[in-house]
C-alpha angles and dihedrals in degrees: 000000000000125000088252088063096046090109087075091069114104107266100209097095091050093051093043091055095043092053089060105034104024136266126314122201093016097295115158113244133179126267119273103268115118093228092055091046088055092050091049091049089053089051095058111122131173122181129192112184128187118182127197118198108189140116090253094052128004107181147063145289107207136182115197119184104196128176093343092183087058094227121176091016092179092070107014134058120225134195142054111319114200117199131189111179135156150090118290127208093008119181116258118278118249116277094222133052118309091243130045091222118088119261110264129229109249114256120241111279122212131193091272092059109098144151108284106181091137092053107042112184106247098189092073093065117071121200090244091054092049091050091050090050092053091053092047093047093049090052091051094046099045112118097005116163094230130176130189113174125172135177129179115214119200110239087236091072095045126094109201120199089004137159083003137003110285093017126121135195122186130168138166134152092283103047150348128227130192125183126180124183114184090183139348095284102037127074142163118197132182127184126184126177130198089239094059105264112138131181131184123185131179113187123191120180118219109249121257094015100097116124126225114255117256124210121205114201096154097082100149109206112113093230090049092053091048091055095046089251116196139149132204124202114202116181108182094168117026085161120043146151118228138186127193151111143233115214127192113206136158112000094329093143099037096088095046126095119243098235142024118266147126091278094051124058092170125042146153120207123235089250091059092045091051093052093048092047089051090058103267094126102144124058110190132184133187130193090355121167112264145179133199133193135179114198129169145157148112113296132137107244096231088059093047125097140139146179112204139162135191129191111184125180110187096185092066101023092242129140146162120205123185119193125184123165125188113258097008132103093181090060096051111092146116118233121198126194122188143150120251126172090349093305129108110239133190136194130182118207108205124220098271091053096052132078119196120188131178092217091180127021143162139203110253112215093199097048093036093222142088113266134181126263092180133019125198116195124185128178139170128186141135093009093309129111127187137182127193127191113193123185116194107215098177142359134211114207114221105199133167120196103176103091134028096243093058099031090074096043126078141185120204112201109210127216111195155133130243144193121202137170136186129204135182126228091275094055094255113150109237097175137002125182123180132190094357122168111245143172141203146143143243116203138165146119119305126199099219142028103246127216124272120278117263 
């Protein structure tokens, strides 16, 4: 692994040492009281995210290293959380645009226009529209073969950066995980469980599409500032091709709940069970669109939160990535990647040049929060203008009930489709993508633990 790819090393050892001896490379660290060092150690988070966007599997494989020192065990989980979540055997996406209405030209954006995910305008959503959206969403989601599988490894059974930088080996009595990353944009992952679930994933980033890392050090919660809170988003392959398969053998579904809910962090829907029982036990994909992200930092989970979207198209090397993180202006931006005159080009629209609107939304009884059914994103900067229409077709709740700090935090994995289009200052179309599979997440604190899904 070259020095340029050193960011793909697991960051935990670096943070562990800096919390004790002081920062290296200019990283913010907490002040020198033992109690604050303990809080900061509990706030360590590292996230490796691989998305697969295919008919066979539309979802994610995620590795979240949280609180690896396992501080404050009475209220906070600690370890390596492995997540496999998505819809399997989904029907083909529409060939045309995701909306019957024509795509609109972005409106002029002034300095006051900014991403406003934390302050969604409520007056644009009537009660009738919300009710219609619920009916539409239920119709779309009925009968989905949906899987959400989670397993928490103790750090004691994990080998980080071994046998090579970026690699990972983890094994306990319930499952075994192996990850190899030959460079920042290439990965091979294999997961095997004692109950018979098996997953193989080969991820290959499209060349010249990688995005520059972005560091957010302006996280504005007082506790976050006291702890030296910061977060880095590294996206080495916003556009990727991936091959792989999920196989259900043995009694791999027997120990899973049948629906999402606060009392079930892992589940398989009746539709998935029926397909597996009928003999459809292997879901395989080849040359699927993919996305990968490596994010890490020090941030207390209750202060964390995000709303992000990615739309990769490997066949043309095009992508849109939206990042918004709660409390940060540095980590609110829209990145566009396209091909022009045979060259891969990128442009990042900063927060004050981007407008994000949840043009349709619904209250989710499982998550206990409002979430988007449709996003409209508009941006203009440097002679470029872009518009993105994202329709969320389905969501997968990622809930943990075991400890207080995670019981009131949620992640909603989003299964969707998007249209986007980019023009230059002369009105020339530089990129246009219609009906493209996409993914994303909504995550933040929730006040209550909602009821189980029905």
